[in-house]
Coordinates of C-alpha atoms in Angstrom, one line a residue:
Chain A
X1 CA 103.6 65.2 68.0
X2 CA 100.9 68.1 67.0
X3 CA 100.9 67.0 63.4
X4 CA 101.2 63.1 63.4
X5 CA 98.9 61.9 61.6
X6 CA 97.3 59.0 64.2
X7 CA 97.0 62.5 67.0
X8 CA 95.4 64.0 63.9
X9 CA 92.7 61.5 63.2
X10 CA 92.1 60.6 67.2
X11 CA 91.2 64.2 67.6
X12 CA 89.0 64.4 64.5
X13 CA 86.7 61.5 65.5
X14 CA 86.7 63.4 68.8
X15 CA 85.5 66.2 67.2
X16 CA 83.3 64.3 65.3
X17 CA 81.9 62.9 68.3
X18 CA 81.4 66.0 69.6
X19 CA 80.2 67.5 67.0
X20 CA 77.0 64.4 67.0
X21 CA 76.1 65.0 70.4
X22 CA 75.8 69.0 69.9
X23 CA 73.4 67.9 66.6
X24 CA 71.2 65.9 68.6
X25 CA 70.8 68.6 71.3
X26 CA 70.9 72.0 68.4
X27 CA 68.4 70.6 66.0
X28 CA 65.4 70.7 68.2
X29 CA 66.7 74.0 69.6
X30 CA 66.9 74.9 66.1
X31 CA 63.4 73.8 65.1
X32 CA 61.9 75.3 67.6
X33 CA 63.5 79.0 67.7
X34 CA 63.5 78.9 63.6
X35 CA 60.2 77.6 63.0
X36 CA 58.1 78.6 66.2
X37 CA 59.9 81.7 66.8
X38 CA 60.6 81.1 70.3
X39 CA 63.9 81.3 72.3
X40 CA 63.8 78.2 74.4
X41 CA 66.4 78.2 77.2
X42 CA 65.1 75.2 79.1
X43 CA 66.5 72.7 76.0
X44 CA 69.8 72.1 77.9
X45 CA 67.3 71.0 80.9
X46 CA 65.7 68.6 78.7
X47 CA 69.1 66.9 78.0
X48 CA 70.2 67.1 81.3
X49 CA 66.7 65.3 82.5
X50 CA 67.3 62.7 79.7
X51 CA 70.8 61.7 81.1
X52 CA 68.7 61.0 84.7
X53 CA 66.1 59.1 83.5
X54 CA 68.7 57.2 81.3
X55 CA 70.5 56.9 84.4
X56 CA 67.5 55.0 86.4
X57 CA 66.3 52.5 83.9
X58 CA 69.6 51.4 83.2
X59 CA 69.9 51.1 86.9
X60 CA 66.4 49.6 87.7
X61 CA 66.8 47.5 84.9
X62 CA 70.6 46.8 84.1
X63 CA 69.6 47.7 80.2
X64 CA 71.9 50.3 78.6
X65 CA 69.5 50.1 75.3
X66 CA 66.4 50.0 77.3
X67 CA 67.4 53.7 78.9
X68 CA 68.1 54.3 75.2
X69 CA 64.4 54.4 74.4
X70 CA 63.2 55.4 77.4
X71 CA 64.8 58.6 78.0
X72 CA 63.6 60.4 75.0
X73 CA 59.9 58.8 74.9
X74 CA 59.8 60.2 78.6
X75 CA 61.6 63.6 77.4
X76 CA 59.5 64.0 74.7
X77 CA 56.1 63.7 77.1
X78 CA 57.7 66.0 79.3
X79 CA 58.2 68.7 76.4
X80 CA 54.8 68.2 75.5
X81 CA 53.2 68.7 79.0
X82 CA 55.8 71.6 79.0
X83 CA 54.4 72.9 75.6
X84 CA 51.0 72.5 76.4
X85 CA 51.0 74.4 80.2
X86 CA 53.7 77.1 79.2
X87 CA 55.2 77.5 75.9
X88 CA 52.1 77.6 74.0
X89 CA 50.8 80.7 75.9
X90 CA 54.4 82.2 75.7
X91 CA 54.6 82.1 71.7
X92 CA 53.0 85.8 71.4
X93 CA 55.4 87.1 74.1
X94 CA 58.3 89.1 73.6
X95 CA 61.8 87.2 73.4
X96 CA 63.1 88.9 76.4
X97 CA 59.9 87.2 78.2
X98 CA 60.3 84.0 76.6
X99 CA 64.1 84.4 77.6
X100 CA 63.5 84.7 81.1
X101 CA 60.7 82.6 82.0
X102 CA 62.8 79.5 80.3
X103 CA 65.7 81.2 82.0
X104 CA 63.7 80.1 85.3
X105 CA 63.5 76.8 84.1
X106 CA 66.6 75.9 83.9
X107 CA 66.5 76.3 87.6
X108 CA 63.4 75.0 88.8
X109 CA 64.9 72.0 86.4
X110 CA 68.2 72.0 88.4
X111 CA 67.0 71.7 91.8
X112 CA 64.3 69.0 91.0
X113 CA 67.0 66.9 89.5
X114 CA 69.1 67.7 93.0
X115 CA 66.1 66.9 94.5
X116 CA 64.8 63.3 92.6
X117 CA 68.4 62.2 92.2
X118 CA 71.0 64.2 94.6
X119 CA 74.3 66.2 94.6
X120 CA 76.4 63.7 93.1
X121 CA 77.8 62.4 90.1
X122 CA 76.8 59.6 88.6
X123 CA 77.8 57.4 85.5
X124 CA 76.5 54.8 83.7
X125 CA 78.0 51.8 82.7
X126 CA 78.5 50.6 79.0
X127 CA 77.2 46.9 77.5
X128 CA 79.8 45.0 76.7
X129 CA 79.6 45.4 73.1
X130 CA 80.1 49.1 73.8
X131 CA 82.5 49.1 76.0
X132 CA 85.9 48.0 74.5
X133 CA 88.6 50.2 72.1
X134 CA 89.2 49.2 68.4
X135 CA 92.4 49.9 66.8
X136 CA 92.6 53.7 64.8
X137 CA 95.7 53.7 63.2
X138 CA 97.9 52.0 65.2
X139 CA 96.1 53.4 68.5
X140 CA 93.0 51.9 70.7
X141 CA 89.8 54.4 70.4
X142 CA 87.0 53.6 72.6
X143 CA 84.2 51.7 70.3
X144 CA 81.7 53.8 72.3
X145 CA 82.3 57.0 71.0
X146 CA 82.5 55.7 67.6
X147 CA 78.9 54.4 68.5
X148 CA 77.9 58.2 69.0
X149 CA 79.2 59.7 65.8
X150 CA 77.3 56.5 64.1
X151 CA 74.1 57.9 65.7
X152 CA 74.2 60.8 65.2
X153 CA 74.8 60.5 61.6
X154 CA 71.9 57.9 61.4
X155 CA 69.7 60.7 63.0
X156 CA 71.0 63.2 60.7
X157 CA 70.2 60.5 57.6
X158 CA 66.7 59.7 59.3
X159 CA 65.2 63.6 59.9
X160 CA 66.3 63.9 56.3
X161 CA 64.1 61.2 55.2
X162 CA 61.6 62.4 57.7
X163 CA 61.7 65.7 55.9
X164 CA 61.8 64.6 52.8
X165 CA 59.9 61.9 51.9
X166 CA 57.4 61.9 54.5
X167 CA 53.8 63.2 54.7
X168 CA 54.3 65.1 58.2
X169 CA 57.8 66.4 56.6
X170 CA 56.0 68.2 53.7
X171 CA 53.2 69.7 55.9
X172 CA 56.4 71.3 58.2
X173 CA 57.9 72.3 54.6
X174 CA 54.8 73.8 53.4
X175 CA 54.3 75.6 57.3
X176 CA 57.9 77.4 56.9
X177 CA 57.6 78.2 53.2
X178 CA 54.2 80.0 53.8
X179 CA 52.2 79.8 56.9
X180 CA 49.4 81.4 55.8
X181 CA 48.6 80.0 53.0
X182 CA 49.2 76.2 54.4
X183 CA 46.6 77.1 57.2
X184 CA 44.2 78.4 54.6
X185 CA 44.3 75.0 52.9
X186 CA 43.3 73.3 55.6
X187 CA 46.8 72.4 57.4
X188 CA 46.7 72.9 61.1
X189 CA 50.5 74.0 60.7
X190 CA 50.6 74.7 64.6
X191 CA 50.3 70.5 65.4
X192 CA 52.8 70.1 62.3
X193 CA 55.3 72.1 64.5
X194 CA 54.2 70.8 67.8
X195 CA 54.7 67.5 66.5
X196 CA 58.7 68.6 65.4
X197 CA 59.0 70.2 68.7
X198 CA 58.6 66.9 70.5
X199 CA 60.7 65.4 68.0
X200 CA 63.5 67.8 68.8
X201 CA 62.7 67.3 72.8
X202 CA 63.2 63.2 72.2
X203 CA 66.3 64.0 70.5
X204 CA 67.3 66.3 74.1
X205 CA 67.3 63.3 75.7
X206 CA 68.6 61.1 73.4
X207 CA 71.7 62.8 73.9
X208 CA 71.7 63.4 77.5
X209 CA 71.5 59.5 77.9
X210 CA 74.2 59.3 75.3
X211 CA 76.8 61.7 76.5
X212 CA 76.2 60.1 80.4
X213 CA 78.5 57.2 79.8
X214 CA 81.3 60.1 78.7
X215 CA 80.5 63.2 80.4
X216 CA 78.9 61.6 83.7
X217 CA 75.5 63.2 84.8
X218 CA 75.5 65.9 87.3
X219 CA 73.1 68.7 88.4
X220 CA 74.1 71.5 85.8
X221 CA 75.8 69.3 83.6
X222 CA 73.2 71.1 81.0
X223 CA 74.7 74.4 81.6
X224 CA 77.9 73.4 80.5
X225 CA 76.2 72.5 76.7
X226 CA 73.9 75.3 76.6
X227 CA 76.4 77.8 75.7
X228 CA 77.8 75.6 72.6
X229 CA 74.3 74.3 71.3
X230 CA 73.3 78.0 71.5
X231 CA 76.5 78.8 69.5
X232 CA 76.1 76.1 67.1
X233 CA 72.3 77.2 66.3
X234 CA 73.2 80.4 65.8
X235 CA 76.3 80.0 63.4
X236 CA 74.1 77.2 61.6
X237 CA 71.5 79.2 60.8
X238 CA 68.1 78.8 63.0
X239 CA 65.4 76.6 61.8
X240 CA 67.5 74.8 59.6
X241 CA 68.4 71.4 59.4
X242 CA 71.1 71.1 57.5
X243 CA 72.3 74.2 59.3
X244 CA 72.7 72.3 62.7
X245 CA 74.4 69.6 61.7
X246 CA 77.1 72.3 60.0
X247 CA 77.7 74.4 62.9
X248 CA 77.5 71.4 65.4
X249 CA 80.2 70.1 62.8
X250 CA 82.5 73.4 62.9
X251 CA 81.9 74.0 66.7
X252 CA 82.8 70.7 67.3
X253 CA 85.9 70.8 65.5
X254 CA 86.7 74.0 66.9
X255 CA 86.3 73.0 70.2
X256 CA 88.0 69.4 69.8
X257 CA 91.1 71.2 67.9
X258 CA 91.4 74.3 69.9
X259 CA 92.2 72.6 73.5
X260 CA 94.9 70.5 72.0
X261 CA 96.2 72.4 69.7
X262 CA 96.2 76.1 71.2
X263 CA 95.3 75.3 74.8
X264 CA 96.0 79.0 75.9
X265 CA 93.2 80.0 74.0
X266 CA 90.6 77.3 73.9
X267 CA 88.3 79.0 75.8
X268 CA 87.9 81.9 73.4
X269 CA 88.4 79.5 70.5
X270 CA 84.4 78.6 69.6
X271 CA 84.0 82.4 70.1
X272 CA 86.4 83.7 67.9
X273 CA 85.1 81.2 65.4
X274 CA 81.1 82.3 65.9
X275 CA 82.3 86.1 65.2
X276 CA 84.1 85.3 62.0
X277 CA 80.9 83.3 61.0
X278 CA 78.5 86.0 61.9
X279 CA 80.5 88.9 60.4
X280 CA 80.9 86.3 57.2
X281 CA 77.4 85.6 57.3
X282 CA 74.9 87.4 60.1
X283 CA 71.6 85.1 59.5
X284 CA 74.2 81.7 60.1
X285 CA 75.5 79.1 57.5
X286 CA 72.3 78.1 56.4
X287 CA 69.5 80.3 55.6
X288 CA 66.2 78.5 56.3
X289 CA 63.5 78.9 53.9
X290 CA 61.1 81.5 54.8
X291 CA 57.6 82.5 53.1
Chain B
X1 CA 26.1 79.3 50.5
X2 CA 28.5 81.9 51.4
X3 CA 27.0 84.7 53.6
X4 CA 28.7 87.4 54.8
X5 CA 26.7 90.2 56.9
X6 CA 28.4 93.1 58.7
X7 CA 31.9 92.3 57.9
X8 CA 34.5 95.2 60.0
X9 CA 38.1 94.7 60.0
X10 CA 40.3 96.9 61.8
X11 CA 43.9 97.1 61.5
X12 CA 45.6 98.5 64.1
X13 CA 43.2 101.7 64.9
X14 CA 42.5 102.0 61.4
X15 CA 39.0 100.4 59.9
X16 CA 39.3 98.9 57.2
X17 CA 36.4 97.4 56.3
X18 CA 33.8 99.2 57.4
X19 CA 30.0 96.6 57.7
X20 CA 30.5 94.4 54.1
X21 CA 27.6 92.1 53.7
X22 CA 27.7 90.0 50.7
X23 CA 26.3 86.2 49.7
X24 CA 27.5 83.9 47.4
X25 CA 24.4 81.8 46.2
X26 CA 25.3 77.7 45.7
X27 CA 27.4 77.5 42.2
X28 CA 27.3 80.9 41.8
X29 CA 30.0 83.5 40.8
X30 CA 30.8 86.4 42.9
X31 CA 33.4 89.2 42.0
X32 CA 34.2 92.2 44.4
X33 CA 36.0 94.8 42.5
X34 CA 37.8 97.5 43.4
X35 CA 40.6 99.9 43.4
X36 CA 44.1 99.0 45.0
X37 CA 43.6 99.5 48.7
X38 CA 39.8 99.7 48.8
X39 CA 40.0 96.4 51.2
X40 CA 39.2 93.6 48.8
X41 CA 42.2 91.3 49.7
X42 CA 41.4 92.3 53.3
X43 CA 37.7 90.7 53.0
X44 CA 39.2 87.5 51.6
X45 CA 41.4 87.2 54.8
X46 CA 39.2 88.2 56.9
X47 CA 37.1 85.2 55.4
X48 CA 39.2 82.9 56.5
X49 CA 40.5 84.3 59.9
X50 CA 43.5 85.6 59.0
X51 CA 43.1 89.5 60.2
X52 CA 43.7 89.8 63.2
X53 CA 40.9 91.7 64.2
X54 CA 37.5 91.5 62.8
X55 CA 33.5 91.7 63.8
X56 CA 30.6 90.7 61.8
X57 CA 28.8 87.1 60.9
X58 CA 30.4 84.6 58.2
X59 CA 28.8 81.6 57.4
X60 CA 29.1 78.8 55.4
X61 CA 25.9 76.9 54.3
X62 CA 24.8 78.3 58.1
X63 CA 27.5 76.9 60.2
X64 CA 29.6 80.2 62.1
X65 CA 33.1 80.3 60.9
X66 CA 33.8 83.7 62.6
X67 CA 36.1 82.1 65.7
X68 CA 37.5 79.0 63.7
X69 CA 41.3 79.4 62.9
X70 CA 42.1 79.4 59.7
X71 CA 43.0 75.8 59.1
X72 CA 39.5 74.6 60.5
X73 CA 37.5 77.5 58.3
X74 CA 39.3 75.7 54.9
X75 CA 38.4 72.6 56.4
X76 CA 34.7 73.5 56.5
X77 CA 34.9 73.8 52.3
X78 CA 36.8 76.9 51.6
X79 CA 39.5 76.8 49.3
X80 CA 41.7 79.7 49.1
X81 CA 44.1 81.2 46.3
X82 CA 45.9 84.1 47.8
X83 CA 47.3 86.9 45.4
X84 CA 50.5 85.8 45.8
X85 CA 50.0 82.4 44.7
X86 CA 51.2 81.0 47.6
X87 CA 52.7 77.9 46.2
X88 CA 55.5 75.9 48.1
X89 CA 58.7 76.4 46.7
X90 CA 60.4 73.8 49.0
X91 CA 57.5 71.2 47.7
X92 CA 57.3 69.5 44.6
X93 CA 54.8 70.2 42.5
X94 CA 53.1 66.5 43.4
X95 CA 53.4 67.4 47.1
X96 CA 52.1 70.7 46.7
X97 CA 49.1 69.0 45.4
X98 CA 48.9 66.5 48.1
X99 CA 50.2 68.3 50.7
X100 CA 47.0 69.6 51.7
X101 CA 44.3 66.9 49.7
X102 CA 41.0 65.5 51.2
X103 CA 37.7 64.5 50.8
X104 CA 37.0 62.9 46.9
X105 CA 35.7 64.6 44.1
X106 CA 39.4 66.0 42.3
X107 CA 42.0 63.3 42.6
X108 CA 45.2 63.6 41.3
X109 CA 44.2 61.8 38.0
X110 CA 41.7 64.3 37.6
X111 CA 44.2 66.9 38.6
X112 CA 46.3 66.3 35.6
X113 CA 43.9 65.4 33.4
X114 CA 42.4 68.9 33.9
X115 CA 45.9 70.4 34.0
X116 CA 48.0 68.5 31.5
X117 CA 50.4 71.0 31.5
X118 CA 51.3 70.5 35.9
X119 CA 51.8 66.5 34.5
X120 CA 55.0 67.1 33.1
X121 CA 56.3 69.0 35.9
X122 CA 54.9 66.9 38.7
X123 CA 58.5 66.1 40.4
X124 CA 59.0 69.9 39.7
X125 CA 60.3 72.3 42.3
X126 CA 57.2 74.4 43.0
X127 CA 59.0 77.3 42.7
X128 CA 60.5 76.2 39.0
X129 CA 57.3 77.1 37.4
X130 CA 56.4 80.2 35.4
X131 CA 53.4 82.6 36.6
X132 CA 51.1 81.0 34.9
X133 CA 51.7 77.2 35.5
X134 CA 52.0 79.0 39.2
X135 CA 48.5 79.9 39.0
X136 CA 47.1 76.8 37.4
X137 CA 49.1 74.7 40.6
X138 CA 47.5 76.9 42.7
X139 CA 43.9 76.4 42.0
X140 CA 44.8 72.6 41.0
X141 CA 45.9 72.5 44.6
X142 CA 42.8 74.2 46.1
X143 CA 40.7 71.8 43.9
X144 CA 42.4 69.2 45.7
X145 CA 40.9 69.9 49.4
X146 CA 37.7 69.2 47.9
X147 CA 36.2 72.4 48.8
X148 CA 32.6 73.9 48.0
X149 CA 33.7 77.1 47.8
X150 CA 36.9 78.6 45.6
X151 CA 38.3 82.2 46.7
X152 CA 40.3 84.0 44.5
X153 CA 42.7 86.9 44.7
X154 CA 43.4 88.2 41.4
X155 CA 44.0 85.0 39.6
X156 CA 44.7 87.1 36.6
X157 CA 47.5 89.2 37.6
X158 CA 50.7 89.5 35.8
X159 CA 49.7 87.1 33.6
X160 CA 49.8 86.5 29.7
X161 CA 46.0 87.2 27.5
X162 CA 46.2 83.8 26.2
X163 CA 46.8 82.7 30.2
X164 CA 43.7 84.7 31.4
X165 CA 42.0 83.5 28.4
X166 CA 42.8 79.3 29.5
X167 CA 41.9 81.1 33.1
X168 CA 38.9 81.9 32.2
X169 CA 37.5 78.9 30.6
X170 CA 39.0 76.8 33.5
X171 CA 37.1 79.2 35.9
X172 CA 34.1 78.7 33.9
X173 CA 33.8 75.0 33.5
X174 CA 34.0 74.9 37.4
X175 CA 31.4 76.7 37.8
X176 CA 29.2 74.3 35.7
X177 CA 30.4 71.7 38.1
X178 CA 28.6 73.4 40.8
X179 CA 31.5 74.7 42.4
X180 CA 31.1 78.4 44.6
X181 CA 33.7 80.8 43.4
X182 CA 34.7 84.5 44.8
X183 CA 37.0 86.5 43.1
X184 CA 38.9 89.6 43.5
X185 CA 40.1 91.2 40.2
X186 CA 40.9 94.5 39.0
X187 CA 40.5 93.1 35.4
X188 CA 37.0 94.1 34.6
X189 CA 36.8 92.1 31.6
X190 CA 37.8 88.6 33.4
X191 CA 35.4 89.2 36.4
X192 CA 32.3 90.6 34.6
X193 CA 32.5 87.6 31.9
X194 CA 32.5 85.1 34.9
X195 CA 30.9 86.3 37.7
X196 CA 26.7 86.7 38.3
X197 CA 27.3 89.4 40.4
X198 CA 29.6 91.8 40.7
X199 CA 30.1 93.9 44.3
X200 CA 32.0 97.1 43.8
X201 CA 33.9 97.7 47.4
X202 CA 35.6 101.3 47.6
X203 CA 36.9 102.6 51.1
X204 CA 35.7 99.8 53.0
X205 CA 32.7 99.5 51.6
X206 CA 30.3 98.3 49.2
X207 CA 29.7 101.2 46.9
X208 CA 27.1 99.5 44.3
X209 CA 26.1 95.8 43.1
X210 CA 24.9 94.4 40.2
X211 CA 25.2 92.3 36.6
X212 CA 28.2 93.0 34.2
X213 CA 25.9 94.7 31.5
X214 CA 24.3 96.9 34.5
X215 CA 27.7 97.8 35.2
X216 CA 28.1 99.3 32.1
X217 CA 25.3 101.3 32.6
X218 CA 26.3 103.2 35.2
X219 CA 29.5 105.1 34.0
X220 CA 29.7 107.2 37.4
X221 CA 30.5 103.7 39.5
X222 CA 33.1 103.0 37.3
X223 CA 34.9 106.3 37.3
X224 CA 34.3 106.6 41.1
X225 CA 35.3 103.6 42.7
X226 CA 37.0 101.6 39.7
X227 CA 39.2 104.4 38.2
X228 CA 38.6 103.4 34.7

């Protein structure tokens, strides 16, 4: 049964959906702890927050794609008014400051979710387009999580563009190449990278409103994806693109393949696979480009 | 144009550059020579904020640049050419020109008319290019932000006599334009056939200034502060 082939590909496009929603959530991690320098804990609240404000419109207003838009717009303005009263004076700090204070975050974040939206669980329902199975090989795979590893691939596709082929993506190039010498010609590099941080905080909540229909939203469902993104930034390679969407790739696989197909050890699975990766390579998959 | 008065720059506890004052008249050429470590990079960052610790007055055509960050001080027309180069290997050569292009005066078509050489390699990797075409891409792409004022850190290093030479008469011609320029050099030659004036900084400090043919005449400055 392990190696049929139909098991086989169910669990890869498991991984693979796994493996989108970890890119969403590691490449703005990733951006902001490669290129800023700064080790933001709180990320994981940012998704959870998305899934709850996903959750209301599509309550208030029965419109799956409507909590779609919403959620990042609204994360995004959050991780701005976040970025603008905190971060910002934090960048200097040390990490083990930076560590904590966003440490305390994630609480302050908890409780005024359990506060806004209460103890429970909650899901979301699907539109109907969403919502049925197509046949994979013989077996019925829901057409929703198909829908996840599309977007997330189409995200992938777009930041590339983005960073590219677009004006604001050659001013972050220029920033990471050389810092210096892009604010001595005039760049303000600092609002290149704000502007990529609130990118990445959208793309938070992007995927806590995607992952609510399959992983239900729940005070602390953001601790439970923490660890991985973390893992996933770090075996990537911080501050690089390309990087994320890598190790969310491996770690999703990992993850996917190691509960069916060594249960026993599962748990120690992603671990065992970030160790071999660091000892491989310390600075990650990826090296970013540094000036 | 360029007035600099009192310049101190400290690293850490140590002071580097101990009360520079210099000007750079409108169109004119300034060179500040000087042995490795006598500060001369230092004063070019410190022009455009990026020591991180510094006291003094710089002004540019009157307007206070000392607590603008860097970005906003090359905004206000200073264009800057660090030592290294500086140019974007992760850019093509087009975008490193555009990247960081404003105001009118050097467009792109002027750009490679200038610089036929950058035309061939304008979907280049920046990093692609040999020292020289890096150096010619680097001052293209300071011409680009339109700047009254060009700062140069040993544009001539590492590079070929027949490059220095093309330097040279690049340098020149933008001067006729109009345009400020400020060098740093350790080539004597280079910076006394270009420059008006030439400041001699040793220790943190200006030691002696002058022409290029006064410069010859005072052997001791040379062998002092210039080590040659």
């Amino acid at each position: 049964m392990l190696l049929d082939p139909t098991f086989l590909a169910i669990q890869f496009l498991n991984g693979l959906q796994l493996a989108s929603l970890l890119f969403l959530l590691a490449v703005g991690l990733s951006v902001v702890f490669g290129l800023m320098g700064f080790i933001n804990l709180a990320h994981g609240t940012l998704y959870m927050i998305g899934a709850y404000i996903g959750l209301s419109v599509a309550r208030s207003t029965g419109s799956f794609w409507l909590a779609l838009v919403a959620a990042p717009v609204a994360v995004a303005l959050l991780g701005m008014v976040f970025h603008v009263v905190l971060l910002r004076h934090m960048q200097a700090a040390s990490p083990m400051k930076q560590v904590l204070v966003t440490f305390g975050l994630i609480f302050v974040g908890l409780d005024s979710v359990r506060y806004i939206w209460g103890n429970y669980s909650h899901g979301i329902d699907l539109p109907a387009v969403l919502a049925g199975g197509v046949s994979v090989l013989g077996e019925t795979y829901p057409i929703y999580r198909l829908f996840i590893i599309g977007l997330g691939l189409a995200v992938l596709a777009a930041l590339h563009w983005g960073l590219e082929r677009t004006r604001l993506g050659a001013l972050v190039r220029a920033g990471v190449d050389d810092r210096e010498t892009a604010a001595a010609l005039g760049i303000d590099v600092g609002l290149a990278f704000f502007a990529v941080f609130c990118l990445g905080c959208a793309l938070a909540g992007l995927a806590g409103v995607v992952a609510a229909p399959v992983l239900s939203v729940y005070p602390g469902m953001d601790m439970s994806v923490l660890i991985l993104t973390l893992i996933v930034v770090v075996i990537g390679g911080p501050g690089s693109l390309k990087g994320a969407a890598l190790g969310a790739l491996v770690i999703g696989m990992a993850q996917t393949f190691g509960q069916v197909l060594v249960p026993a050890l599962a748990s120690v699975m992603i671990y065992a696979v970030m160790a071999a990766v660091l000892l491989a390579r310390p600075g990650g998959l990826v090296r970013a480009r540094h000036g | 144009m360029l007035a600099i008065e009192d310049l101190h720059v400290w690293y850490g506890s140590s002071h580097v550059i101990q009360g520079l004052s210099l000007t750079v008249p409108a169109g004119g050429a300034v060179a500040l020579l000087g042995r490795n470590g006598a500060g001369k990079t230092t004063t070019l960052r410190a022009i455009m904020g990026l020591v991180a610790r510094r006291g003094g007055r710089v002004r540019l055509d009157g307007r206070g640049l000392e607590s603008l960050p860097p970005h906003r001080i090359a905004r206000a027309g200073i264009a800057y050419v660090p030592e290294s180069r500086g140019i974007f290997p992760s850019l093509s050569v087009l975008e490193n020109l555009t990247v960081a292009a404003r105001g009118t005066g050097w467009s792109l078509e002027r750009v490679f008319e200038t610089f036929p050489s950058l035309t061939e390699r304008r979907d280049h990797g920046g990093g692609a290019l040999s020292g020289g075409e890096q150096q010619m891409l680097a001052i293209a792409r300071a011409l680009m932000t339109n700047a009254r004022l060009l700062i140069l850190d040993e544009p001539t290093e590492g590079l070929a006599p027949l490059v220095v030479g093309e330097i040279e008469t690049l340098l020149a011609g933008l001067k006729e334009t109009g345009l400020g320029i400020l060098l740093v050099e350790q080539n004597l030659a280079f910076a006394t056939a270009l420059a008006d004036t030439v400041h001699v900084l040793g220790k943190g400090r200006i030691r002696w200034r002058g022409d290029g043919t006064e410069l010859a005449g005072v052997p001791e400055i040379t062998r002092d502060w210039l080590g040659v």
